[in-house]
Structures are given as structure tokens and as C-alpha cells.
CSV table of C-alpha atoms and ligand atoms in Angstrom, one decimal:
chain,number,residue,atom,x,y,z
A,12,MET,CA,-30.2,-32.6,37.3
A,13,THR,CA,-33.8,-32.3,36.3
A,14,PHE,CA,-36.9,-32.6,38.5
A,15,ASP,CA,-37.6,-36.0,36.9
A,16,HIS,CA,-34.4,-37.2,38.5
A,17,VAL,CA,-35.7,-35.9,41.9
A,18,GLN,CA,-39.0,-37.7,41.5
A,19,HIS,CA,-37.3,-40.9,40.4
A,20,PHE,CA,-34.9,-40.6,43.4
A,21,ILE,CA,-37.8,-40.1,45.9
A,22,ARG,CA,-39.7,-43.0,44.5
A,23,LYS,CA,-36.6,-45.3,44.6
A,24,ILE,CA,-35.9,-44.4,48.2
A,25,ALA,CA,-39.5,-44.5,49.3
A,26,PRO,CA,-39.7,-48.3,50.2
A,27,LEU,CA,-36.3,-48.1,52.1
A,28,ALA,CA,-37.5,-45.1,54.1
A,29,ASN,CA,-41.0,-46.5,54.5
A,30,LEU,CA,-42.6,-43.4,52.9
A,31,SER,CA,-46.4,-43.3,52.6
A,32,ALA,CA,-48.1,-41.9,49.4
A,33,ALA,CA,-48.9,-38.7,51.2
A,34,GLU,CA,-45.3,-38.3,52.4
A,35,ILE,CA,-44.0,-38.8,48.8
A,36,LYS,CA,-46.4,-36.2,47.5
A,37,LEU,CA,-45.4,-33.7,50.1
A,38,LEU,CA,-41.7,-34.3,49.5
A,39,GLU,CA,-41.9,-33.8,45.8
A,40,THR,CA,-44.1,-30.7,45.9
A,41,PRO,CA,-42.4,-27.3,46.3
A,42,ILE,CA,-44.4,-24.8,48.5
A,43,HIS,CA,-44.0,-21.8,46.2
A,44,ILE,CA,-42.6,-21.2,42.7
A,45,HIS,CA,-42.2,-17.5,42.1
A,46,LYS,CA,-41.4,-16.3,38.6
A,47,ALA,CA,-40.7,-12.9,37.0
A,48,GLU,CA,-39.3,-11.3,33.9
A,49,LEU,CA,-36.5,-8.8,34.6
A,50,THR,CA,-35.7,-6.0,32.1
A,51,VAL,CA,-32.3,-4.4,31.9
A,52,ASN,CA,-31.4,-2.1,29.0
A,53,GLY,CA,-34.4,-3.3,27.0
A,54,LYS,CA,-33.4,-7.0,27.3
A,55,LYS,CA,-35.6,-9.4,29.2
A,56,TYR,CA,-34.3,-12.1,31.6
A,57,PRO,CA,-36.5,-14.9,33.1
A,58,ALA,CA,-36.0,-15.1,36.9
A,59,TYR,CA,-37.1,-17.6,39.5
A,60,ARG,CA,-37.2,-18.2,43.2
A,61,VAL,CA,-38.4,-21.6,44.3
A,62,GLN,CA,-39.3,-22.1,48.0
A,63,PHE,CA,-39.3,-25.9,48.4
A,64,ASN,CA,-39.7,-26.6,52.1
A,65,ASN,CA,-39.8,-24.4,55.2
A,66,SER,CA,-40.9,-26.9,57.9
A,67,ARG,CA,-37.6,-26.7,59.7
A,68,GLY,CA,-37.0,-22.9,59.2
A,69,PRO,CA,-36.9,-20.1,56.7
A,70,TYR,CA,-36.1,-21.1,53.1
A,71,LYS,CA,-32.3,-21.0,52.3
A,72,GLY,CA,-30.4,-21.3,49.0
A,73,GLY,CA,-28.3,-19.5,46.5
A,74,ILE,CA,-29.1,-17.5,43.4
A,75,ARG,CA,-27.5,-18.7,40.2
A,76,PHE,CA,-26.8,-16.5,37.1
A,77,HIS,CA,-26.4,-18.8,34.1
A,78,PRO,CA,-27.7,-19.2,30.5
A,79,GLU,CA,-29.1,-22.6,31.3
A,80,VAL,CA,-31.1,-21.7,34.4
A,81,ASP,CA,-34.8,-22.7,34.1
A,82,GLU,CA,-37.7,-23.5,36.4
A,83,ASP,CA,-37.0,-27.2,36.4
A,84,GLU,CA,-33.3,-26.8,37.4
A,85,VAL,CA,-34.1,-24.2,40.2
A,86,LYS,CA,-36.8,-26.5,41.5
A,87,SER,CA,-34.4,-29.5,41.7
A,88,LEU,CA,-31.7,-27.4,43.4
A,89,ALA,CA,-34.3,-26.1,45.9
A,90,PHE,CA,-35.2,-29.7,46.8
A,91,TRP,CA,-31.6,-30.6,47.4
A,92,MET,CA,-31.1,-27.6,49.6
A,93,SER,CA,-34.0,-28.8,51.8
A,94,LEU,CA,-32.1,-32.0,52.3
A,95,LYS,CA,-28.7,-30.3,52.9
A,96,THR,CA,-30.0,-28.0,55.7
A,97,ALA,CA,-31.7,-31.1,57.2
A,98,VAL,CA,-28.5,-33.2,57.2
A,99,ALA,CA,-26.4,-30.3,58.6
A,100,ASP,CA,-29.1,-29.9,61.3
A,101,ILE,CA,-29.4,-26.2,60.9
A,102,PRO,CA,-32.9,-24.6,61.5
A,103,LEU,CA,-33.5,-23.6,57.9
A,104,GLY,CA,-35.4,-25.0,55.0
A,105,GLY,CA,-34.6,-25.2,51.3
A,106,GLY,CA,-34.9,-22.8,48.4
A,107,LYS,CA,-33.1,-21.7,45.3
A,108,GLY,CA,-33.1,-18.8,42.8
A,109,GLY,CA,-31.8,-18.1,39.4
A,110,ILE,CA,-31.8,-15.8,36.4
A,111,THR,CA,-31.4,-17.1,32.8
A,112,VAL,CA,-28.5,-14.9,31.7
A,113,ASP,CA,-25.0,-15.1,30.4
A,114,PRO,CA,-23.3,-13.0,33.0
A,115,LYS,CA,-20.2,-12.6,30.8
A,116,SER,CA,-22.4,-10.6,28.3
A,117,LEU,CA,-23.2,-7.9,30.9
A,118,SER,CA,-21.3,-4.8,32.0
A,119,GLU,CA,-20.8,-4.3,35.7
A,120,LYS,CA,-23.5,-1.6,35.7
A,121,GLU,CA,-25.9,-4.0,34.0
A,122,MET,CA,-25.0,-6.8,36.4
A,123,GLN,CA,-25.8,-4.4,39.3
A,124,GLU,CA,-29.1,-3.4,37.7
A,125,LEU,CA,-30.1,-7.1,37.1
A,126,SER,CA,-29.3,-8.0,40.7
A,127,ARG,CA,-31.4,-5.1,42.0
A,128,ALA,CA,-34.2,-6.0,39.7
A,129,TYR,CA,-34.2,-9.5,41.0
A,130,VAL,CA,-34.7,-8.3,44.6
A,131,ARG,CA,-37.4,-5.8,43.5
A,132,ALA,CA,-39.3,-8.6,41.8
A,133,PHE,CA,-39.2,-11.0,44.8
A,134,ALA,CA,-38.8,-8.7,47.8
A,135,ASP,CA,-42.2,-9.6,49.3
A,136,HIS,CA,-41.0,-13.3,49.5
A,137,LEU,CA,-37.6,-12.6,50.9
A,138,GLY,CA,-36.4,-11.5,54.4
A,139,SER,CA,-34.4,-12.9,57.3
A,140,LYS,CA,-37.5,-14.7,58.7
A,141,ILE,CA,-38.8,-15.8,55.3
A,142,ASP,CA,-36.2,-16.7,52.7
A,143,ILE,CA,-32.4,-16.1,52.8
A,144,PRO,CA,-30.5,-16.3,49.4
A,145,ALA,CA,-26.8,-16.6,49.0
A,146,PRO,CA,-24.2,-16.8,46.2
A,147,ASP,CA,-24.2,-19.7,43.7
A,148,VAL,CA,-22.8,-20.2,40.2
A,149,TYR,CA,-21.6,-16.8,38.8
A,150,THR,CA,-22.9,-14.8,41.8
A,151,ASN,CA,-20.6,-13.5,44.6
A,152,GLY,CA,-20.3,-11.2,47.6
A,153,GLN,CA,-20.6,-8.0,45.6
A,154,ILE,CA,-23.9,-9.2,44.1
A,155,MET,CA,-25.1,-10.1,47.6
A,156,ALA,CA,-24.2,-6.5,48.7
A,157,TRP,CA,-26.2,-4.9,45.9
A,158,MET,CA,-29.2,-7.2,46.6
A,159,LEU,CA,-29.0,-6.4,50.4
A,160,ASP,CA,-28.9,-2.7,49.6
A,161,GLU,CA,-31.9,-2.9,47.3
A,162,TYR,CA,-33.9,-4.9,49.8
A,163,GLU,CA,-33.1,-2.5,52.7
A,164,LYS,CA,-34.1,0.5,50.5
A,165,LYS,CA,-37.5,-1.2,49.9
A,166,VAL,CA,-38.3,-2.3,53.4
A,167,GLY,CA,-36.8,0.9,55.0
A,168,HIS,CA,-34.7,-0.7,57.7
A,169,HIS,CA,-31.5,-2.8,58.1
A,170,ASP,CA,-31.9,-6.5,57.7
A,171,PRO,CA,-28.5,-8.0,56.9
A,172,GLY,CA,-29.7,-11.5,57.7
A,173,MET,CA,-31.9,-11.4,54.6
A,174,ILE,CA,-28.9,-12.7,52.5
A,175,THR,CA,-25.6,-14.5,53.3
A,176,GLY,CA,-22.2,-14.7,51.6
A,177,LYS,CA,-21.9,-10.9,52.0
A,178,PRO,CA,-18.6,-9.0,52.2
A,179,LEU,CA,-17.4,-8.8,55.9
A,180,GLU,CA,-18.0,-5.0,55.9
A,181,LEU,CA,-21.7,-5.6,55.5
A,182,GLY,CA,-22.0,-8.4,58.0
A,183,GLY,CA,-20.4,-11.4,56.3
A,184,SER,CA,-18.9,-14.1,58.4
A,185,LEU,CA,-15.3,-14.9,58.9
A,186,VAL,CA,-14.3,-18.4,57.5
A,187,ARG,CA,-17.2,-18.3,54.9
A,188,ASP,CA,-14.6,-18.2,52.1
A,189,ILE,CA,-13.1,-21.6,53.1
A,190,ALA,CA,-16.2,-23.1,54.8
A,191,THR,CA,-17.2,-25.6,52.1
A,192,ALA,CA,-13.7,-27.1,52.0
A,193,LEU,CA,-13.2,-27.0,55.8
A,194,GLY,CA,-16.5,-28.7,56.4
A,195,GLY,CA,-15.5,-31.4,54.0
A,196,VAL,CA,-12.2,-31.9,55.8
A,197,TYR,CA,-14.0,-32.4,59.1
A,198,VAL,CA,-16.3,-35.0,57.6
A,199,LEU,CA,-13.4,-36.7,55.9
A,200,GLU,CA,-11.4,-36.9,59.1
A,201,GLU,CA,-14.2,-38.8,60.8
A,202,ALA,CA,-14.6,-41.2,57.9
A,203,ILE,CA,-10.9,-41.9,57.9
A,204,LYS,CA,-11.1,-42.8,61.6
A,205,LYS,CA,-14.1,-45.1,60.9
A,206,LEU,CA,-12.3,-46.9,58.1
A,207,LYS,CA,-9.0,-46.8,60.0
A,208,LEU,CA,-7.5,-45.6,56.7
A,209,LYS,CA,-3.7,-45.1,57.0
A,210,GLY,CA,-2.9,-43.9,53.4
A,211,LYS,CA,-3.0,-40.1,52.8
A,212,SER,CA,-2.8,-39.7,49.0
A,213,VAL,CA,-5.4,-37.3,47.6
A,214,VAL,CA,-6.6,-36.5,44.1
A,215,ILE,CA,-8.6,-33.3,43.5
A,216,GLN,CA,-10.6,-32.4,40.4
A,217,GLY,CA,-11.3,-28.6,40.2
A,218,PHE,CA,-9.1,-25.9,41.7
A,219,GLY,CA,-11.5,-23.1,42.5
A,220,ASN,CA,-13.0,-22.2,45.9
A,221,ALA,CA,-13.7,-25.7,47.0
A,222,GLY,CA,-10.8,-27.6,45.3
A,223,MET,CA,-8.0,-25.1,46.0
A,224,ASN,CA,-9.0,-24.6,49.6
A,225,VAL,CA,-9.4,-28.3,50.3
A,226,ALA,CA,-5.9,-28.9,48.7
A,227,LYS,CA,-4.4,-26.3,51.1
A,228,LEU,CA,-6.2,-27.5,54.2
A,229,LEU,CA,-5.3,-31.2,53.6
A,230,SER,CA,-1.7,-30.4,52.7
A,231,ASP,CA,-1.4,-28.4,56.0
A,232,ARG,CA,-2.7,-31.5,57.8
A,233,GLY,CA,0.0,-33.8,56.3
A,234,PHE,CA,-1.9,-35.4,53.4
A,235,SER,CA,-0.1,-35.8,50.1
A,236,ILE,CA,-1.9,-34.1,47.2
A,237,ILE,CA,-0.7,-36.2,44.2
A,238,ALA,CA,-2.9,-34.7,41.5
A,239,VAL,CA,-5.1,-31.6,40.9
A,240,SER,CA,-6.9,-30.2,37.8
A,241,ASP,CA,-8.9,-27.3,36.5
A,242,SER,CA,-10.9,-26.9,33.2
A,243,LYS,CA,-7.7,-27.0,31.2
A,244,GLY,CA,-6.4,-30.3,32.6
A,245,GLY,CA,-4.4,-31.7,35.5
A,246,ILE,CA,-1.0,-32.4,36.9
A,247,TYR,CA,0.2,-35.5,38.7
A,248,ALA,CA,3.2,-36.3,40.9
A,249,GLN,CA,3.2,-39.6,42.7
A,250,GLN,CA,5.5,-38.1,45.5
A,251,GLY,CA,3.1,-35.3,46.1
A,252,LEU,CA,2.7,-31.7,44.8
A,253,PRO,CA,3.9,-28.6,46.6
A,254,VAL,CA,0.4,-27.1,47.0
A,255,ASP,CA,1.5,-23.5,47.7
A,256,GLU,CA,3.5,-23.4,44.5
A,257,VAL,CA,0.7,-24.8,42.5
A,258,VAL,CA,-1.7,-22.2,44.0
A,259,THR,CA,0.7,-19.4,43.0
A,260,ILE,CA,1.0,-20.8,39.4
A,261,LYS,CA,-2.8,-21.1,39.2
A,262,GLU,CA,-3.2,-17.5,40.4
A,263,LYS,CA,-0.5,-16.1,38.1
A,264,THR,CA,-1.2,-18.0,34.9
A,265,GLY,CA,-4.8,-19.2,35.2
A,266,SER,CA,-4.1,-23.0,35.1
A,267,VAL,CA,-2.5,-25.6,37.3
A,268,GLN,CA,-1.2,-27.2,34.2
A,269,ASN,CA,1.5,-24.5,33.9
A,270,TYR,CA,3.2,-25.9,37.0
A,271,HIS,CA,6.7,-26.7,35.7
A,272,SER,CA,7.1,-30.2,37.3
A,273,GLY,CA,4.8,-33.2,37.4
A,274,LYS,CA,3.1,-35.1,34.6
A,275,LYS,CA,0.3,-33.4,32.6
A,276,ILE,CA,-2.9,-35.5,32.6
A,277,SER,CA,-6.4,-35.1,31.4
A,278,ASN,CA,-9.4,-34.7,33.7
A,279,GLU,CA,-10.5,-38.2,32.7
A,280,GLU,CA,-7.2,-39.8,33.6
A,281,LEU,CA,-7.1,-37.9,36.9
A,282,LEU,CA,-10.3,-39.5,38.1
A,283,THR,CA,-9.0,-43.0,37.7
A,284,LEU,CA,-5.6,-42.5,39.5
A,285,THR,CA,-4.8,-44.8,42.3
A,286,CYS,CA,-5.2,-42.8,45.6
A,287,ASP,CA,-6.8,-43.0,49.0
A,288,ILE,CA,-9.1,-40.1,48.7
A,289,LEU,CA,-10.7,-38.7,45.5
A,290,ILE,CA,-12.3,-35.2,45.8
A,291,PRO,CA,-14.5,-34.1,42.8
A,292,SER,CA,-14.7,-30.3,43.3
A,293,ALA,CA,-15.8,-29.0,39.9
A,294,LEU,CA,-18.7,-30.3,37.8
A,295,SER,CA,-21.7,-32.6,38.2
A,296,SER,CA,-21.9,-36.1,36.6
A,297,VAL,CA,-18.2,-36.7,36.2
A,298,ILE,CA,-18.2,-40.1,37.7
A,299,THR,CA,-20.5,-42.2,35.5
A,300,GLU,CA,-21.0,-45.8,34.5
A,301,LYS,CA,-18.2,-45.3,31.9
A,302,ASN,CA,-15.4,-44.7,34.5
A,303,ALA,CA,-16.8,-45.9,37.9
A,304,ASP,CA,-15.3,-49.3,37.4
A,305,LYS,CA,-11.8,-47.7,37.0
A,306,ILE,CA,-12.0,-45.5,40.1
A,307,ASN,CA,-9.2,-46.5,42.5
A,308,ALA,CA,-9.9,-44.7,45.7
A,309,ARG,CA,-11.0,-45.8,49.2
A,310,ILE,CA,-13.1,-42.7,49.9
A,311,ILE,CA,-14.8,-40.1,47.6
A,312,LEU,CA,-15.5,-36.8,49.2
A,313,GLU,CA,-18.1,-35.0,47.0
A,314,LEU,CA,-17.4,-31.3,47.4
A,315,ALA,CA,-19.0,-30.7,44.0
A,316,ASN,CA,-22.8,-30.9,43.7
A,317,GLY,CA,-23.9,-34.2,42.0
A,318,PRO,CA,-20.6,-35.4,40.7
A,319,THR,CA,-21.7,-39.1,40.7
A,320,THR,CA,-24.5,-40.5,38.6
A,321,PRO,CA,-26.9,-43.0,40.1
A,322,THR,CA,-25.5,-45.9,38.0
A,323,ALA,CA,-22.0,-45.1,38.9
A,324,ASP,CA,-23.0,-45.0,42.5
A,325,GLU,CA,-24.1,-48.6,42.4
A,326,ILE,CA,-20.8,-49.6,40.9
A,327,LEU,CA,-18.8,-47.7,43.6
A,328,HIS,CA,-20.9,-49.4,46.3
A,329,ARG,CA,-20.1,-52.8,44.8
A,330,LYS,CA,-16.4,-51.8,44.8
A,331,LYS,CA,-16.7,-50.9,48.6
A,332,ILE,CA,-15.7,-47.3,48.0
A,333,LEU,CA,-17.1,-45.1,50.6
A,334,VAL,CA,-18.8,-42.1,49.0
A,335,LEU,CA,-19.4,-39.1,51.3
A,336,PRO,CA,-22.3,-37.5,49.4
A,337,ASP,CA,-22.5,-33.9,48.5
A,338,ILE,CA,-25.4,-33.0,50.8
A,339,LEU,CA,-23.1,-33.9,53.7
A,340,ALA,CA,-19.6,-33.4,52.3
A,341,ASN,CA,-20.2,-29.8,51.1
A,342,ALA,CA,-22.7,-28.7,53.7
A,343,GLY,CA,-20.0,-26.6,55.4
A,344,GLY,CA,-20.9,-23.7,53.1
A,345,VAL,CA,-24.5,-23.5,54.1
A,346,THR,CA,-23.6,-24.1,57.7
A,347,VAL,CA,-21.4,-21.0,57.9
A,348,SER,CA,-24.1,-19.1,56.0
A,349,TYR,CA,-26.4,-20.1,58.9
A,350,PHE,CA,-23.7,-18.8,61.3
A,351,GLU,CA,-23.6,-15.5,59.3
A,352,TRP,CA,-27.4,-15.3,59.7
A,353,VAL,CA,-27.2,-15.9,63.4
A,354,GLN,CA,-24.5,-13.3,63.8
A,355,ASN,CA,-26.6,-10.8,61.8
A,356,ARG,CA,-29.7,-11.4,63.8
A,357,THR,CA,-27.9,-11.1,67.2
A,358,ASN,CA,-25.7,-8.3,65.9
A,359,TYR,CA,-22.7,-9.9,67.6
A,360,TYR,CA,-19.8,-11.2,65.5
A,361,TRP,CA,-17.6,-14.2,66.2
A,362,THR,CA,-13.9,-14.7,65.8
A,363,ALA,CA,-12.6,-17.1,63.1
A,364,GLN,CA,-11.7,-19.6,65.8
A,365,GLU,CA,-15.3,-19.5,67.1
A,366,VAL,CA,-16.7,-20.1,63.6
A,367,GLU,CA,-14.3,-23.0,63.0
A,368,THR,CA,-15.1,-24.7,66.3
A,369,ARG,CA,-18.8,-24.5,65.7
A,370,LEU,CA,-18.5,-25.7,62.2
A,371,LYS,CA,-16.5,-28.7,63.3
A,372,GLU,CA,-19.1,-29.5,65.9
A,373,LYS,CA,-21.9,-29.4,63.3
A,374,MET,CA,-20.1,-31.4,60.6
A,375,VAL,CA,-18.8,-34.1,63.0
A,376,THR,CA,-22.2,-34.5,64.6
A,377,ALA,CA,-23.9,-34.7,61.2
A,378,PHE,CA,-21.4,-37.4,60.0
A,379,HIS,CA,-22.0,-39.5,63.1
A,380,LYS,CA,-25.8,-39.2,63.0
A,381,VAL,CA,-25.7,-40.7,59.5
A,382,TRP,CA,-23.0,-43.2,60.2
A,383,ASP,CA,-25.0,-44.6,63.2
A,384,SER,CA,-28.0,-45.1,60.9
A,385,PHE,CA,-25.8,-46.7,58.3
A,386,ARG,CA,-24.2,-49.2,60.7
A,387,ASP,CA,-26.3,-52.2,59.7
A,388,ARG,CA,-25.3,-51.5,56.1
A,389,GLN,CA,-28.5,-52.5,54.3
A,390,TYR,CA,-27.8,-49.8,51.8
A,391,ASP,CA,-25.0,-47.4,50.9
A,392,PHE,CA,-23.9,-44.3,52.8
A,393,ARG,CA,-25.5,-41.9,50.3
A,394,THR,CA,-28.9,-43.6,50.7
A,395,ALA,CA,-28.4,-43.5,54.5
A,396,THR,CA,-27.7,-39.8,54.3
A,397,TYR,CA,-30.8,-39.1,52.1
A,398,ILE,CA,-33.1,-41.2,54.3
A,399,HIS,CA,-31.8,-39.4,57.4
A,400,ALA,CA,-32.6,-36.0,55.8
A,401,LEU,CA,-36.0,-37.0,54.5
A,402,HIS,CA,-37.0,-38.3,57.9
A,403,LYS,CA,-35.9,-35.0,59.6
A,404,ILE,CA,-38.1,-33.0,57.2
A,405,LEU,CA,-41.1,-35.4,57.6
A,406,THR,CA,-40.7,-35.3,61.4
A,407,THR,CA,-41.2,-31.5,61.5
A,408,GLU,CA,-44.0,-31.7,58.9
A,409,LYS,CA,-45.8,-34.2,61.2
A,410,ILE,CA,-45.3,-32.2,64.4
A,411,ARG,CA,-46.8,-29.2,62.5
A,412,GLY,CA,-49.7,-31.2,61.5
A,413,ARG,CA,-49.2,-30.7,57.8
A,414,ILE,CA,-49.4,-34.4,57.2
B,505,NAD,P1,-15.2,-22.3,41.3
B,505,NAD,O1,-15.8,-21.7,40.1
B,505,NAD,O2,-14.5,-21.5,42.3
B,505,NAD,O3,-14.2,-23.4,40.8
B,505,NAD,C1,-14.5,-24.4,39.9
B,505,NAD,C2,-13.2,-25.1,39.4
B,505,NAD,O4,-13.6,-26.2,38.5
B,505,NAD,C3,-12.3,-24.2,38.7
B,505,NAD,O5,-11.0,-24.5,39.1
B,505,NAD,C4,-12.5,-24.7,37.2
B,505,NAD,O6,-11.3,-24.5,36.4
B,505,NAD,C5,-12.7,-26.1,37.4
B,505,NAD,N1,-13.4,-26.8,36.3
B,505,NAD,C6,-14.3,-26.2,35.4
B,505,NAD,N2,-14.6,-27.1,34.4
B,505,NAD,C7,-13.8,-28.2,34.7
B,505,NAD,C8,-13.6,-29.4,34.0
B,505,NAD,N3,-14.3,-29.7,32.9
B,505,NAD,N4,-12.8,-30.3,34.6
B,505,NAD,C9,-12.1,-30.0,35.7
B,505,NAD,N5,-12.2,-28.9,36.4
B,505,NAD,C10,-13.0,-28.0,35.8
B,505,NAD,O7,-16.4,-23.2,41.9
B,505,NAD,P2,-16.5,-23.7,43.4
B,505,NAD,O8,-17.2,-22.7,44.3
B,505,NAD,O9,-15.2,-24.3,43.9
B,505,NAD,O10,-17.6,-24.9,43.2
B,505,NAD,C11,-17.1,-26.2,42.7
B,505,NAD,C12,-18.2,-27.2,43.0
B,505,NAD,O11,-18.5,-27.2,44.4
B,505,NAD,C13,-19.5,-27.0,42.3
B,505,NAD,O12,-20.1,-28.2,42.0
B,505,NAD,C14,-20.3,-26.3,43.4
B,505,NAD,O13,-21.7,-26.4,43.2
B,505,NAD,C15,-19.8,-27.0,44.6
B,505,NAD,N6,-20.1,-26.3,45.9
B,505,NAD,C16,-19.4,-25.1,46.1
B,505,NAD,C17,-19.7,-24.5,47.3
B,505,NAD,C18,-18.9,-23.2,47.7
B,505,NAD,O14,-19.2,-22.7,48.8
B,505,NAD,N7,-18.0,-22.7,46.9
B,505,NAD,C19,-20.6,-24.9,48.2
B,505,NAD,C20,-21.3,-26.1,47.9
B,505,NAD,C21,-21.0,-26.8,46.7
């Protein structure tokens, strides 16, 4: 996803959302783009923190370590975070960070040094009331712990709410590990009620944090997981797969394809299997104009970010497939990050049950808010979700007098 796509998207949606020229300009302009060059063992790494919009609260968004990270990508991701926090109705804005690095080329010591260098470079722009990072691609709880430590050294006091996705010992939240999948399940359950869908067959692409957890949660709720996949390929069993056994095989051998029973299939075949619910939980742009016509699902739950291309989206809409878009479907992660921040700031920690109850309330409410605006069906559910988010941002911008 490039920033050209973001601008194209805003301009496409502008007439449907009745956006003025000033509103369009505001929506496509990030508030700050911070850049730095980090040095570790003599090597230099470009680093970014883009603060896109903070009209609804402090900037919020992950930090990505990846060789393809650049300013354009970080800017686009920061824009989508502004929409995601608006849809989830949490009092936070949108930001994103990244370092252009192949993390596999670094030792653990270098990784720690790079994480600390990132915080030293951007510390003045971070903080629990300013901008709150979190993990993203190739960053994790350990990296958040090093970053928190470096930040607290610099400011000279505790501020665990300056970053989320931390280990529990440093103020992380219970349920954060399964939050994206669980949030998706809550949204899916509401959509199923609306469509009065009786079938319960599920196909899942990707078997990592999002995919594996959604498989477990749905299987526990009586759904039949008929196919799953990872980067090596997939397995399929019409009668349903025993999810616990597949999880064990994945953990022991590294791939779901080593499960002894079921038919081996490719990731392309998996996407076109006949099922009730299809859950892309791996990469972006996997449902395209090439395969959208062959998709045989009633509902698509986008746990991955950006799995459907705009052209594919139009085909799916014509086929009357309900797409629950990423900024709603996978907002459970950032919602529990918000809960982590609340717990850090009040210094009072919730039980897993409390987190789950509050997550459910947030996700169900978010789904119905969008569904209600979608009822007249002039456009698809994704467009309704985007318009809802953009209007929320513009409302606070107007109340503040910024436009
Ligand atoms: P992960 O690294 O834990 O898992 C990714 C999975 O995708 C792995 O099982 C991997 O084998 C599989 N995969 C990689 N290449 C593949 C391919 N070509 N075909 C099929 N599968 C392939 O990542 P994750 O945290 O589960 O994230 C997955 C998606 O969900 C990403 O798009 C991410 O941006 C999105 N997401 C995750 C979270 C979260 O909290 N984890 C939150 C919001 C969005």
C-alpha cells in the first residue's frame, strides 16, 4: 500500500462522504513526519515516526522492522491507524513507525541497541500523552520492553503507558496476545446474526498470531475449520480439522502441512474453497481481480491488513459477499492496546474476564454503528466503515476549530 493509494482512496470516497476540498486536504496531510538515521555497529538504518492525526487523542500505532520500510509506507500505515482507532471508538489518533532493516541480519545485542537508538532519536515526540507505539511486523514484547526502558531512562520517571504490547511483568495487558482474533470473532458473530447465516464452515489463510488464535476460538465455539494454511501451503478436510492437533503439528514442525491427515492444497486453492466464512490472516493483496470471481464464501473477515485489492472488492460486492474490512475486523488488537494504556495510566490492572467483556462491548458497538449507517446499502460495507471513520475524525477536527 503506497500513499498514492491512500490519496486515490480519499478522492474516490469524497463524493459519497460529501467531503469538501479543505476536508480532503486535511485528511491526506500527516501532522508530523519525523525521520532519523540510526547507527549500530557502524551500519546506518533509516528510521521513521509518522504522526498522522491526533484530533481524537494521542497518536497510536506500531513500529515495524523490515527491509522494505520507507517513508511512504509508514505514512500510509499511519493514515489507516487513524481510521482504525476512529472505527473502534477509542480516544486515540493514528501514527506508525518503522526502521529499514532486515532484523534477521542482526544479533540480539544489535537488535536491542537498534531499538534503544530508535527511542533516543524520537523520545521528544513520544510519551503516554503524545504518541504511543506498539509491536508490528518483526517487533515484539521484548522490543517494547527495551524501548520503554530507554524512554524511562531518558525522562527519569516511570511511564509504562508510553508503549503497548509490553510483557505482563512491565504492565502489559491480559488478553493482548489473542485480542486481534477475539475482536474479529465478536464482529463475525454480529455479522452472522444479521445475515442469519446457519453454515459454520471456516477457511483460514495464515496460522500465526491472528490465524491460529481465530482457528482455536472459532473451533471452541462450534465452527468447523475446514482448511488452514501458512507460508508453506495449506491442508483441507471437508469434515473439519482437529484444530488442537494442527496447532501442535505447527508448533513442533513449523508447518500445518505436516498434519498427517487432510488434503494438501496451495494458498491459491485455499482461497477459492467453498465455505461460509473466509478469514485472510496473513498477507496483503491476496484477493485480487484474478481470483475474486472464484471466491465461494458468504462472509470475509479481514484479520490481515489490506488482503483485498480495490478491484477485487467491487467483484465481491457484486457477488453479495459481505466483507468485514480490516479496520473493523482486526481492531481488537489496538483496542486491547488502548486498555493496556488505560491500565498503565490508572495503575490498576484488570482480570482477563474484564478485558474480554470490555473488548466485546467495543467491537459489538463498532460493528452496529457501521451496520446502521450501511442499512440503506447505497454502497458496500467497507465503504460504510471508511465513511464512518472519516466522519468521526472530521467531527473532532471541526469541534477543535482546525477546519
Ligand atoms: P504472524 O507473523 O504471527 O503470522 C503470519 C502467518 O502468515 C504465519 O502463519 C505465516 O506462515 C503465514 N504466511 C506468511 N506468508 C504466507 C503466504 N504466502 N501464504 C499464506 N500464509 C502465509 O502475523 P500476525 O500477527 O498473525 O499477522 C497476520 C496479519 O494480521 C498481518 O496482515 C497483520 O498486519 C495483521 N494484523 C495482526 C495483528 C496482531 O495483533 N497480530 C493486528 C492487526 C492486524
